[in-house]
Coordinates of C-alpha atoms in Angstrom, one line a residue:
Chain V
X1 CA 310.9 263.3 257.4
X2 CA 310.7 261.8 254.0
X3 CA 314.1 262.8 252.9
X4 CA 315.8 261.7 256.1
X5 CA 313.9 258.5 255.8
X6 CA 315.1 258.0 252.3
X7 CA 318.7 258.6 253.3
X8 CA 318.2 256.0 256.1
X9 CA 316.7 253.6 253.6
X10 CA 319.5 254.1 251.2
X11 CA 322.0 253.5 254.0
X12 CA 320.4 250.3 254.8
X13 CA 320.4 249.3 251.2
X14 CA 316.7 249.1 250.7
X15 CA 316.6 250.7 247.3
X16 CA 318.9 248.0 245.9
X17 CA 317.0 245.1 247.4
X18 CA 315.4 243.4 244.3
X19 CA 313.6 240.5 246.0
X20 CA 311.2 242.5 248.1
X21 CA 307.8 242.7 246.4
X22 CA 306.2 245.3 248.7
X23 CA 303.0 244.9 250.5
X24 CA 302.1 241.9 248.3
X25 CA 304.8 240.0 250.0
X26 CA 303.2 240.7 253.4
X27 CA 299.9 239.4 252.0
X28 CA 301.5 236.4 250.3
X29 CA 303.0 235.3 253.6
X30 CA 299.6 234.3 254.9
X31 CA 299.1 232.0 251.9
X32 CA 302.0 229.9 253.0
X33 CA 300.0 228.3 255.9
X34 CA 298.0 226.3 253.4
X35 CA 300.0 226.4 250.1
X36 CA 303.6 226.1 251.5
X37 CA 306.5 228.5 251.5
X38 CA 307.1 229.8 247.9
X39 CA 303.8 228.2 247.0
X40 CA 305.2 224.7 247.2
X41 CA 302.6 222.6 249.0
X42 CA 303.5 219.7 251.2
X43 CA 299.8 218.7 251.8
X44 CA 298.5 216.4 249.1
X45 CA 295.0 217.8 249.0
X46 CA 296.3 221.4 248.6
X47 CA 297.8 222.6 245.3
X48 CA 301.2 224.0 244.8
X49 CA 300.7 227.5 243.4
X50 CA 304.2 229.0 243.0
X51 CA 305.1 229.2 239.3
X52 CA 301.6 228.7 237.9
X53 CA 300.7 231.0 235.0
X54 CA 299.8 234.5 236.0
X55 CA 296.6 234.7 233.8
X56 CA 295.4 231.3 235.2
X57 CA 295.9 232.4 238.8
X58 CA 294.3 235.7 238.3
X59 CA 291.3 234.3 236.5
X60 CA 290.7 231.7 239.2
X61 CA 291.0 234.2 242.1
X62 CA 288.7 236.8 240.6
X63 CA 286.2 234.2 239.6
X64 CA 286.2 232.8 243.2
X65 CA 285.8 236.3 244.6
X66 CA 282.8 237.0 242.4
X67 CA 281.3 233.5 242.9
X68 CA 281.5 232.9 239.1
X69 CA 283.3 229.7 240.0
X70 CA 282.5 227.2 242.7
X71 CA 285.0 226.8 245.5
X72 CA 284.7 225.0 248.8
X73 CA 286.8 227.5 250.8
X74 CA 288.7 230.1 248.7
X75 CA 285.7 232.2 247.7
X76 CA 285.2 233.1 251.3
X77 CA 288.8 234.2 251.6
X78 CA 289.0 236.2 248.4
X79 CA 286.0 238.4 249.2
X80 CA 288.3 239.9 251.8
X81 CA 290.9 241.0 249.2
X82 CA 290.6 243.7 246.6
X83 CA 290.9 242.9 242.9
X84 CA 294.1 244.8 242.8
X85 CA 295.5 242.7 245.6
X86 CA 294.5 239.5 244.0
X87 CA 296.1 240.5 240.7
X88 CA 299.3 241.4 242.5
X89 CA 299.2 238.0 244.3
X90 CA 298.8 236.3 240.9
X91 CA 301.8 238.1 239.6
X92 CA 303.8 237.4 242.7
X93 CA 303.2 233.7 242.7
X94 CA 303.5 233.3 239.0
X95 CA 307.1 234.7 239.2
X96 CA 308.2 231.9 241.5
X97 CA 309.7 228.8 240.1
X98 CA 307.4 225.9 239.5
X99 CA 308.7 223.1 241.8
X100 CA 307.2 219.8 240.7
X101 CA 306.7 217.4 243.6
X102 CA 307.2 214.1 241.7
X103 CA 305.0 211.4 243.2
X104 CA 305.6 207.7 242.6
X105 CA 302.9 205.4 241.2
X106 CA 303.0 201.8 240.0
X107 CA 303.6 201.1 236.2
X108 CA 300.1 199.9 235.6
X109 CA 298.5 203.1 237.0
X110 CA 300.9 205.2 235.0
X111 CA 300.1 203.4 231.8
X112 CA 296.4 203.6 232.5
X113 CA 296.7 207.3 233.3
X114 CA 298.8 208.1 230.2
X115 CA 296.3 206.2 227.9
X116 CA 293.4 208.1 229.4
X117 CA 295.1 211.5 229.3
X118 CA 294.7 212.0 225.5
X119 CA 292.1 214.7 225.8
X120 CA 294.1 216.5 228.5
X121 CA 297.2 216.6 226.4
X122 CA 295.9 219.1 223.8
X123 CA 295.9 222.0 226.4
X124 CA 298.1 220.8 229.2
X125 CA 300.9 219.2 227.2
X126 CA 301.8 215.5 227.1
X127 CA 303.4 215.5 230.5
X128 CA 301.6 218.5 231.9
X129 CA 304.7 220.8 232.1
X130 CA 304.1 222.7 228.9
X131 CA 300.6 224.0 228.8
X132 CA 299.3 225.3 225.5
X133 CA 298.4 228.8 226.6
X134 CA 298.8 231.3 229.6
X135 CA 295.5 230.4 231.1
X136 CA 296.2 226.7 231.5
X137 CA 297.8 225.4 234.6
X138 CA 300.9 223.1 234.8
X139 CA 300.0 219.7 236.0
X140 CA 303.4 218.0 236.2
X141 CA 304.3 217.3 239.8
X142 CA 301.1 218.8 241.0
X143 CA 299.6 216.9 243.9
X144 CA 297.6 213.8 242.7
X145 CA 295.1 214.1 245.5
X146 CA 294.4 217.7 244.7
X147 CA 293.9 217.0 241.0
X148 CA 291.6 214.1 241.8
X149 CA 289.5 216.4 244.0
X150 CA 289.5 219.1 241.4
X151 CA 288.2 216.6 238.8
X152 CA 285.4 215.7 241.2
X153 CA 284.4 219.4 241.0
X154 CA 284.4 219.3 237.2
X155 CA 282.5 216.1 237.2
X156 CA 279.7 217.3 239.6
X157 CA 277.0 218.7 237.4
X158 CA 275.7 221.1 240.1
X159 CA 279.1 222.7 240.8
X160 CA 279.5 226.0 239.0
X161 CA 282.7 225.5 236.9
X162 CA 282.9 228.1 234.1
X163 CA 285.4 226.4 231.8
X164 CA 283.1 224.6 229.4
X165 CA 285.8 222.6 227.6
X166 CA 287.3 221.4 230.8
X167 CA 283.9 220.4 232.2
X168 CA 283.1 218.5 229.1
X169 CA 286.4 216.6 229.0
X170 CA 286.4 215.8 232.7
X171 CA 283.0 214.2 232.4
X172 CA 284.1 212.1 229.4
X173 CA 286.7 210.4 231.5
X174 CA 285.8 207.0 233.0
X175 CA 285.5 207.1 236.7
X176 CA 288.2 204.5 237.1
X177 CA 290.6 206.6 235.0
X178 CA 290.3 209.9 237.0
X179 CA 292.7 208.8 239.7
X180 CA 295.1 207.2 237.2
X181 CA 295.3 210.4 235.2
X182 CA 295.9 212.5 238.3
X183 CA 298.7 210.1 239.3
X184 CA 300.2 210.1 235.9
X185 CA 300.6 213.9 235.8
X186 CA 301.7 213.9 239.5
X187 CA 304.6 211.5 238.5
X188 CA 305.9 213.8 235.7
X189 CA 309.0 215.8 236.5
X190 CA 308.5 218.2 233.6
Chain B
X1 CA 305.5 247.8 237.9
X2 CA 307.0 251.2 238.0
X3 CA 306.9 253.4 241.1
X4 CA 307.0 257.1 241.3
X5 CA 308.9 258.5 244.3
X6 CA 305.9 259.0 246.4
X7 CA 304.6 255.4 245.9
X8 CA 308.1 254.1 246.4
X9 CA 308.4 255.8 249.8
X10 CA 304.9 254.7 250.7
X11 CA 305.9 251.1 249.9
X12 CA 308.9 251.3 252.1
X13 CA 307.2 252.8 255.0
X14 CA 304.2 250.5 255.0
X15 CA 306.0 247.3 254.3
X16 CA 308.1 244.8 256.0
X17 CA 311.7 245.2 255.0
X18 CA 314.2 242.5 254.5
X19 CA 317.7 243.7 255.1
X20 CA 320.6 241.9 256.4
X21 CA 320.9 243.4 259.9
X22 CA 324.1 241.8 260.9
X23 CA 326.3 244.5 259.7
X24 CA 324.3 247.6 260.3
X25 CA 321.4 247.4 262.7
X26 CA 321.4 248.7 266.2
X27 CA 318.2 247.4 267.8
X28 CA 315.5 250.0 268.4
X29 CA 316.6 253.1 270.2
X30 CA 320.2 252.2 269.8
X31 CA 320.2 249.8 272.7
X32 CA 323.1 247.4 272.9
X33 CA 322.5 244.4 270.7
X34 CA 325.3 242.4 272.1
X35 CA 328.8 242.4 270.9
X36 CA 327.8 241.3 267.4
X37 CA 325.4 244.1 267.0
X38 CA 322.6 241.7 266.2
X39 CA 319.1 242.3 267.5
X40 CA 318.4 239.5 270.0
X41 CA 314.9 238.1 270.0
X42 CA 313.7 235.5 272.5
X43 CA 310.7 233.4 271.6
X44 CA 309.0 231.6 274.5
X45 CA 306.8 228.7 273.6
X46 CA 307.3 226.4 270.6
X47 CA 303.7 225.8 269.5
X48 CA 302.1 227.1 266.3
X49 CA 302.6 230.7 267.3
X50 CA 306.2 230.6 268.7
X51 CA 307.6 228.2 266.1
X52 CA 306.2 230.3 263.2
X53 CA 307.6 233.5 264.8
X54 CA 311.1 231.9 265.2
X55 CA 311.1 230.6 261.7
X56 CA 309.9 233.7 260.0
X57 CA 312.3 235.9 262.0
X58 CA 315.2 234.0 260.5
X59 CA 313.6 233.6 257.1
X60 CA 313.0 237.4 256.8
X61 CA 316.3 238.3 258.3
X62 CA 319.0 235.7 258.7
X63 CA 321.1 238.1 260.7
X64 CA 318.8 238.2 263.7
X65 CA 319.8 236.4 266.8
X66 CA 316.8 234.2 267.5
X67 CA 316.4 231.9 270.5
X68 CA 313.4 229.7 271.0
X69 CA 312.7 228.4 274.6
X70 CA 310.5 225.3 274.7
X71 CA 309.9 222.7 277.4
X72 CA 309.3 219.7 275.1
X73 CA 311.6 218.2 272.5
X74 CA 308.5 217.0 270.5
X75 CA 305.5 219.2 269.7
X76 CA 302.1 217.5 269.7
X77 CA 299.4 219.3 267.7
X78 CA 296.0 219.9 269.1
X79 CA 294.5 220.2 265.6
X80 CA 293.5 216.7 264.5
X81 CA 294.0 215.3 268.0
X82 CA 290.2 214.6 268.2
X83 CA 290.7 212.4 265.1
X84 CA 293.4 210.5 267.0
X85 CA 291.1 209.9 269.9
X86 CA 288.5 208.4 267.6
X87 CA 291.1 206.3 265.8
X88 CA 290.7 208.1 262.4
X89 CA 294.1 209.7 262.7
X90 CA 297.6 208.7 263.9
X91 CA 299.3 210.1 267.0
X92 CA 302.7 210.2 265.1
X93 CA 301.2 212.6 262.6
X94 CA 300.5 215.1 265.3
X95 CA 304.2 215.3 266.2
X96 CA 306.9 217.7 265.0
X97 CA 310.5 218.2 266.2
X98 CA 312.6 221.4 266.3
X99 CA 315.3 220.2 263.9
X100 CA 313.8 222.3 261.0
X101 CA 314.1 225.5 263.1
X102 CA 317.6 224.6 264.2
X103 CA 318.6 224.2 260.6
X104 CA 317.3 227.7 259.9
X105 CA 319.7 229.0 262.6
X106 CA 317.2 229.3 265.4
X107 CA 318.9 228.6 268.8
X108 CA 316.5 226.2 270.3
X109 CA 316.8 225.7 274.1
X110 CA 314.8 222.9 275.7
X111 CA 314.2 224.6 279.0
X112 CA 311.4 226.2 280.9
X113 CA 311.0 229.9 280.9
X114 CA 310.0 230.7 284.5
X115 CA 310.0 234.5 284.7
X116 CA 310.2 237.6 282.5
X117 CA 311.9 240.8 283.7
X118 CA 310.0 243.2 281.5
X119 CA 311.9 246.2 282.8
X120 CA 315.3 244.6 282.6
X121 CA 314.4 242.8 279.3
X122 CA 315.4 239.3 280.2
X123 CA 314.0 235.9 280.6
X124 CA 314.9 233.6 283.4
X125 CA 315.0 229.9 282.7
X126 CA 314.5 226.9 285.0
X127 CA 318.1 225.8 284.4
X128 CA 319.3 229.0 286.0
X129 CA 320.3 230.7 282.7
X130 CA 319.1 234.2 282.0
X131 CA 318.5 235.4 278.4
X132 CA 318.7 239.1 277.5
X133 CA 316.5 240.2 274.8
X134 CA 315.8 243.3 272.6
X135 CA 312.4 241.8 271.7
X136 CA 310.4 239.1 273.3
X137 CA 307.8 237.0 271.5
X138 CA 305.6 235.2 274.1
X139 CA 303.5 232.4 272.8
X140 CA 302.7 230.4 275.9
X141 CA 299.3 229.1 274.9
X142 CA 296.8 228.5 277.6
X143 CA 296.8 227.1 281.1
X144 CA 293.9 225.7 283.0
X145 CA 291.9 227.1 285.9
X146 CA 291.2 223.9 287.7
X147 CA 289.4 225.8 290.4
X148 CA 286.7 226.5 287.8
X149 CA 285.3 223.0 288.3
X150 CA 285.4 222.1 292.0
X151 CA 286.7 218.6 292.5
X152 CA 288.5 218.4 289.2
X153 CA 292.3 218.7 289.6
X154 CA 295.5 218.5 287.6
X155 CA 296.3 215.2 289.3
X156 CA 293.0 213.8 288.0
X157 CA 293.7 215.1 284.5
X158 CA 297.1 213.4 284.5
X159 CA 295.7 210.1 285.8
X160 CA 292.1 208.9 285.6
X161 CA 290.3 211.9 284.0
X162 CA 292.3 213.4 281.1
X163 CA 290.9 216.7 279.7
X164 CA 293.0 216.0 276.6
X165 CA 292.7 219.7 275.7
X166 CA 296.5 220.0 275.4
X167 CA 297.5 217.2 273.0
X168 CA 300.0 214.7 274.4
X169 CA 299.8 211.7 276.7
X170 CA 296.3 212.7 277.7
X171 CA 295.1 212.4 274.1
X172 CA 296.1 208.7 274.1
X173 CA 294.7 208.2 277.6
X174 CA 291.3 209.5 276.5
X175 CA 291.5 207.4 273.4
X176 CA 292.0 204.3 275.6
X177 CA 289.1 205.2 277.8
X178 CA 286.9 205.6 274.7
X179 CA 288.0 202.2 273.4
X180 CA 287.1 200.6 276.7
X181 CA 283.5 201.6 276.6
X182 CA 280.7 199.1 276.2
X183 CA 277.7 199.6 273.9
X184 CA 275.0 201.6 275.6
X185 CA 277.3 203.7 277.8
X186 CA 277.6 207.5 278.0
X187 CA 280.5 209.8 277.2
X188 CA 280.1 213.2 278.9
X189 CA 282.0 216.3 277.6
X190 CA 281.9 219.4 279.8
X191 CA 282.7 222.6 277.9
X192 CA 284.0 225.6 279.8
X193 CA 282.8 229.2 279.4
X194 CA 284.3 230.9 276.4
X195 CA 286.8 232.1 275.3
X196 CA 288.6 228.7 275.1
X197 CA 291.1 227.4 272.6
X198 CA 289.7 225.9 269.4
X199 CA 286.1 227.1 269.6
X200 CA 284.7 224.1 267.6
X201 CA 287.0 221.6 269.4
X202 CA 284.6 220.2 271.9
X203 CA 281.9 219.7 269.3
X204 CA 284.3 218.1 266.8
X205 CA 285.3 215.8 269.7
X206 CA 281.7 214.9 270.3
X207 CA 281.4 214.1 266.6
X208 CA 284.6 212.0 266.5
X209 CA 283.5 210.1 269.7
X210 CA 280.2 209.3 268.0
X211 CA 282.0 208.3 264.9
X212 CA 284.0 205.8 266.9
X213 CA 280.8 204.4 268.4
X214 CA 279.1 204.1 265.1
X215 CA 282.0 202.3 263.4
X216 CA 282.7 199.9 266.3
X217 CA 279.3 198.4 266.9
X218 CA 278.5 200.6 269.8
X219 CA 275.7 202.5 268.2
X220 CA 273.6 202.6 271.4
X221 CA 276.2 204.8 273.2
X222 CA 275.5 208.4 273.8
X223 CA 277.5 211.6 273.9
X224 CA 276.3 214.3 276.2
X225 CA 277.7 217.8 275.9
X226 CA 277.3 219.8 279.1
X227 CA 278.0 223.3 277.9
X228 CA 278.6 226.5 279.9
X229 CA 277.7 228.5 276.8
X230 CA 274.4 229.1 275.0
X231 CA 275.7 228.7 271.4
X232 CA 278.8 227.4 269.7
X233 CA 281.1 227.6 266.7
X234 CA 279.7 226.2 263.5
X235 CA 276.5 225.1 265.4
X236 CA 274.3 224.7 262.3
X237 CA 277.0 222.6 260.6
X238 CA 277.5 220.4 263.6
X239 CA 273.8 219.9 264.3
X240 CA 273.2 219.0 260.6
X241 CA 276.1 216.5 260.7
X242 CA 274.8 214.9 264.0
X243 CA 271.3 214.5 262.7
X244 CA 272.6 213.0 259.5
X245 CA 275.4 210.7 260.8
X246 CA 274.6 210.1 264.4
X247 CA 270.8 210.5 264.9
X248 CA 269.8 210.4 268.5
X249 CA 273.4 209.8 269.7
X250 CA 274.5 213.4 270.6
X251 CA 272.8 215.6 273.1
X252 CA 273.8 219.2 273.8
X253 CA 272.8 220.9 277.0
X254 CA 273.2 224.7 276.8
X255 CA 274.3 226.8 279.7
X256 CA 270.9 228.3 280.0
X257 CA 269.4 224.8 280.3
X258 CA 271.7 224.0 283.2
X259 CA 274.7 222.8 281.2
X260 CA 277.4 224.7 283.0
X261 CA 279.4 222.2 285.0
X262 CA 280.7 223.7 288.3
X263 CA 281.7 220.5 290.2
X264 CA 282.9 217.0 289.5
X265 CA 282.8 213.9 291.6
X266 CA 285.5 211.5 290.4
X267 CA 284.2 208.7 292.6
X268 CA 280.8 208.6 291.0
X269 CA 281.9 210.0 287.6
X270 CA 279.4 212.8 287.9
X271 CA 279.7 216.3 286.6
X272 CA 277.2 218.7 288.0
X273 CA 275.8 222.1 287.2
X274 CA 273.7 224.1 289.6
X275 CA 270.7 222.3 288.2
X276 CA 271.7 219.0 286.7
X277 CA 273.9 216.0 287.4
X278 CA 275.6 214.4 284.4
X279 CA 276.8 210.9 285.1
X280 CA 278.9 209.3 282.5
X281 CA 280.9 206.2 282.0
X282 CA 283.7 208.4 280.6
X283 CA 283.6 212.0 281.8
X284 CA 285.8 214.4 279.9
X285 CA 286.0 217.7 281.8
X286 CA 287.5 220.5 279.8
X287 CA 288.5 223.0 282.5
X288 CA 288.2 226.8 281.9
X289 CA 291.4 228.4 280.5
X290 CA 293.4 231.5 280.9
X291 CA 296.6 232.8 279.3
X292 CA 299.7 230.7 279.9
X293 CA 301.1 231.1 283.4
X294 CA 304.2 233.0 282.3
X295 CA 302.1 235.7 280.6
X296 CA 299.9 236.0 283.7
X297 CA 303.0 236.2 286.0
X298 CA 304.5 238.9 283.7
X299 CA 301.4 241.0 284.2
X300 CA 300.4 240.9 280.6
X301 CA 296.8 239.6 281.1
X302 CA 293.7 241.6 281.8
X303 CA 291.3 240.8 284.6
X304 CA 289.7 238.1 282.6
X305 CA 293.0 236.3 282.2
X306 CA 293.9 237.1 278.6
X307 CA 296.7 239.2 277.2
X308 CA 295.7 242.4 275.6
X309 CA 297.8 243.5 272.5
X310 CA 298.0 246.2 270.0
X311 CA 295.7 244.7 267.5
X312 CA 297.9 245.8 264.5
X313 CA 301.3 244.6 265.7
X314 CA 300.6 242.1 268.5
X315 CA 302.8 244.1 270.9
X316 CA 301.6 243.9 274.5
X317 CA 299.6 246.9 275.7
X318 CA 301.2 246.3 279.1
X319 CA 304.9 246.1 278.3
X320 CA 306.9 247.5 275.4
X321 CA 308.9 245.2 273.1
X322 CA 307.0 242.1 274.3
X323 CA 304.8 240.6 271.5
X324 CA 302.2 238.1 272.5
X325 CA 300.7 235.7 269.9
X326 CA 298.4 232.7 269.9
X327 CA 295.9 231.4 272.3
X328 CA 296.9 233.5 275.2
X329 CA 295.8 236.7 273.5
X330 CA 292.5 238.4 273.3
X331 CA 292.7 239.9 269.8
X332 CA 289.9 242.2 268.7
X333 CA 287.3 243.9 270.9
X334 CA 284.0 242.5 269.6
X335 CA 283.0 239.4 271.4
X336 CA 281.6 237.7 268.3
X337 CA 284.3 238.8 265.9
X338 CA 287.3 238.7 268.2
X339 CA 290.0 236.4 266.7
X340 CA 289.4 232.8 267.6
X341 CA 292.1 230.8 269.4
X342 CA 293.2 228.6 266.6
X343 CA 296.5 227.3 265.2
X344 CA 296.0 229.3 262.0
X345 CA 295.3 232.5 263.9
X346 CA 298.5 231.9 266.0
X347 CA 300.4 231.4 262.7
X348 CA 299.1 234.6 261.1
X349 CA 299.6 236.6 264.3
X350 CA 303.2 235.4 264.5
X351 CA 303.8 236.6 261.0
X352 CA 302.4 240.0 261.8
X353 CA 304.4 240.3 265.0
X354 CA 307.6 239.4 263.0
X355 CA 306.8 242.0 260.4
X356 CA 306.3 244.6 263.2
X357 CA 309.5 243.7 265.0
X358 CA 311.7 243.8 261.9
X359 CA 310.1 247.1 261.0
X360 CA 310.9 248.5 264.4
X361 CA 314.4 247.3 264.3
X362 CA 314.8 249.2 261.0
X363 CA 313.1 252.3 262.4
X364 CA 310.2 252.2 259.9
X365 CA 306.5 251.9 260.4
X366 CA 305.0 248.5 260.8
X367 CA 303.5 247.0 257.7
X368 CA 299.8 246.9 257.3
X369 CA 298.7 243.7 259.0
X370 CA 296.6 241.1 257.4
X371 CA 295.1 238.3 259.5
X372 CA 293.5 235.2 258.1
X373 CA 292.0 232.2 259.8
X374 CA 290.8 228.9 258.4
X375 CA 289.5 226.4 260.8
X376 CA 288.4 223.0 259.6
X377 CA 286.4 220.4 261.6
X378 CA 285.8 216.8 260.6
X379 CA 282.5 215.5 261.9
X380 CA 282.6 212.2 260.1
X381 CA 284.6 210.5 257.3
X382 CA 284.2 212.7 254.1
X383 CA 282.3 215.2 256.1
X384 CA 284.3 218.3 256.9
X385 CA 283.5 222.0 257.1
X386 CA 285.2 225.2 258.0
X387 CA 285.0 228.8 259.2
X388 CA 287.1 231.5 257.5
X389 CA 287.9 234.8 259.1
X390 CA 289.6 237.8 257.4
X391 CA 290.7 240.6 259.6
X392 CA 292.1 243.9 258.3
X393 CA 293.3 247.1 259.9
X394 CA 291.1 250.1 259.7
X395 CA 291.7 253.4 261.6
X396 CA 294.1 251.6 263.9
X397 CA 291.6 248.9 264.7
X398 CA 291.2 245.3 263.8
X399 CA 288.1 244.8 261.7
X400 CA 286.5 241.5 260.9
X401 CA 285.5 241.7 257.2
X402 CA 281.8 240.6 257.3
X403 CA 281.7 240.5 253.5
X404 CA 284.3 237.8 253.5
X405 CA 284.8 234.7 255.6
X406 CA 282.1 232.9 257.4
X407 CA 281.1 229.2 257.7
X408 CA 280.7 226.6 255.0
X409 CA 277.2 226.6 253.5
X410 CA 274.8 224.6 255.6
X411 CA 272.4 223.9 252.8
X412 CA 273.2 223.9 249.1
X413 CA 271.1 223.8 245.9
X414 CA 271.8 220.2 245.3
X415 CA 272.6 217.1 247.4
X416 CA 275.5 216.1 245.2
X417 CA 277.0 219.5 245.7
X418 CA 276.7 219.4 249.5
X419 CA 278.4 216.0 249.5
X420 CA 281.2 217.3 247.3
X421 CA 281.6 220.4 249.5
X422 CA 281.9 218.3 252.7
X423 CA 284.2 215.8 251.0
X424 CA 286.5 218.6 249.7
X425 CA 286.8 220.3 253.1
X426 CA 287.4 217.0 254.9
X427 CA 290.4 216.5 252.6
X428 CA 291.5 220.1 252.7
X429 CA 291.6 219.8 256.4
X430 CA 294.4 217.3 256.2
X431 CA 296.2 219.3 253.5
X432 CA 295.9 222.4 255.6
X433 CA 297.3 220.5 258.6
X434 CA 300.4 219.2 256.8
X435 CA 301.2 222.6 255.3
X436 CA 300.7 224.6 258.6
X437 CA 302.9 222.1 260.4
X438 CA 305.6 222.7 257.8
X439 CA 305.0 226.4 257.8
X440 CA 305.7 226.5 261.5
X441 CA 308.3 223.7 262.1
X442 CA 310.1 222.9 258.8

């Protein structure tokens, strides 16, 4: 059975198909419904996930699964996946290209956002496209609405957000600057 | 990642494969695939299930010959249609066309599929055309059993008493009736026995109607839900929201308390159960449902009116090579944990069916299925919540993972956290909607 199957596979060219990622691809297909095909979201409150750093994605998913990190919805999802599956999904989405969705904002907002983004810059890079390390997400062309909501999480004392530095910096931002910073990064192509 | 031979084979046999079929594939069993040798797949019904199936068939194998048969040139989404009734959402945002699928190479035919010849493997269209298929994906959604509420008819639904449980002109008709109400009047919603599409739908509608009243100086209006059932989806979350945002405005009458509406008198605007009369100024009867007519006519439904499927592939248990996805199926045996009739479920079922069909064409085992459902409801501005379901295959059966999923927390340690949770999910609902519309139609 196996050998005949292998011959059939070879005849169909399976072995030489580089793009197919195995069962992870079957799993990943279900992510598209909320995060877009290839992890490029078209819904402003939902993040694009394709091309984010592997370590960042993996951290996040495992922390949600174990309730170490607050999530509104994703924790309930990830309890249905094994750790191995989540790691594989992190690898899968990290390999995709990061496709920034560049969003327009008025000059005043952009200037306000840039000025207030000082403390973000150290880790995420000046325009969000070149984060400092593998555990830090890209922000350039990420959805402004999503980033704004994410900041609300960091700024809510009772929400369990394990990244101490991020929590501290998020709380130091003026309320009026949060949206401007989100819009500033959302407007950056790289 | 490096594979040894055993793992490699395992991967191949348990996974969906993506191979250009144009050149090499004879459809299953070596049947004729037409002169081009392509497998022909007909998809009937261009809602969330059918559109997703057509798109993913082409995306995963561009060589397939995929035809989508759909009655309407514009799709109108049921999800978020309650928000249009209340004025919080825009009707235009519910709409999608089929250009995206056409660009992907799907042959879209605006026609009505009137009959399936399961033995001869063909679909007859209203225009007189007949489409031969190797595989058929049926995603006909639901149709209504108007006989379930004596006195309520399709003619009434299309004129004075819209059910608005298929989004479209009736959504706008019901919106208009709501806007015409005076302060102090009553809006009655009658809920049919389950299963029905969008399990939280009637209760979200009640919330949205109350929201309209609250924000339009009609705070003395009431919403009365006459329910054939004794419980409902996300009950604790809805009741909390009603108490918080609409105190005293929404009354729910359970089936056991005489809530099951069995007749309707359009002249007096009265819906009646065997015990109670519910008179309203607007009466919104949601009639009982069954699988879409074409699925019933093809003999795919059980005696309760729902299509039974192989839980792991979505292939009909009645006819080979017909895959049924979406609201017309009963998917899972347990009454509580059977898959809900939602857009997300239709989308995930379609992807599983596509994986199984492509595997079958290639003569390999169907990939292990994975089903996920996320269903958001918005009860009031900044007040959304959800239910999540994860279904996996175990020993050939569909198992609801009770360790995962479930509803949003009803209570949380801190008031600020609860507010954040509801705000996030009200926003995620809109983001989910935009992405799933694109996942199916773009």
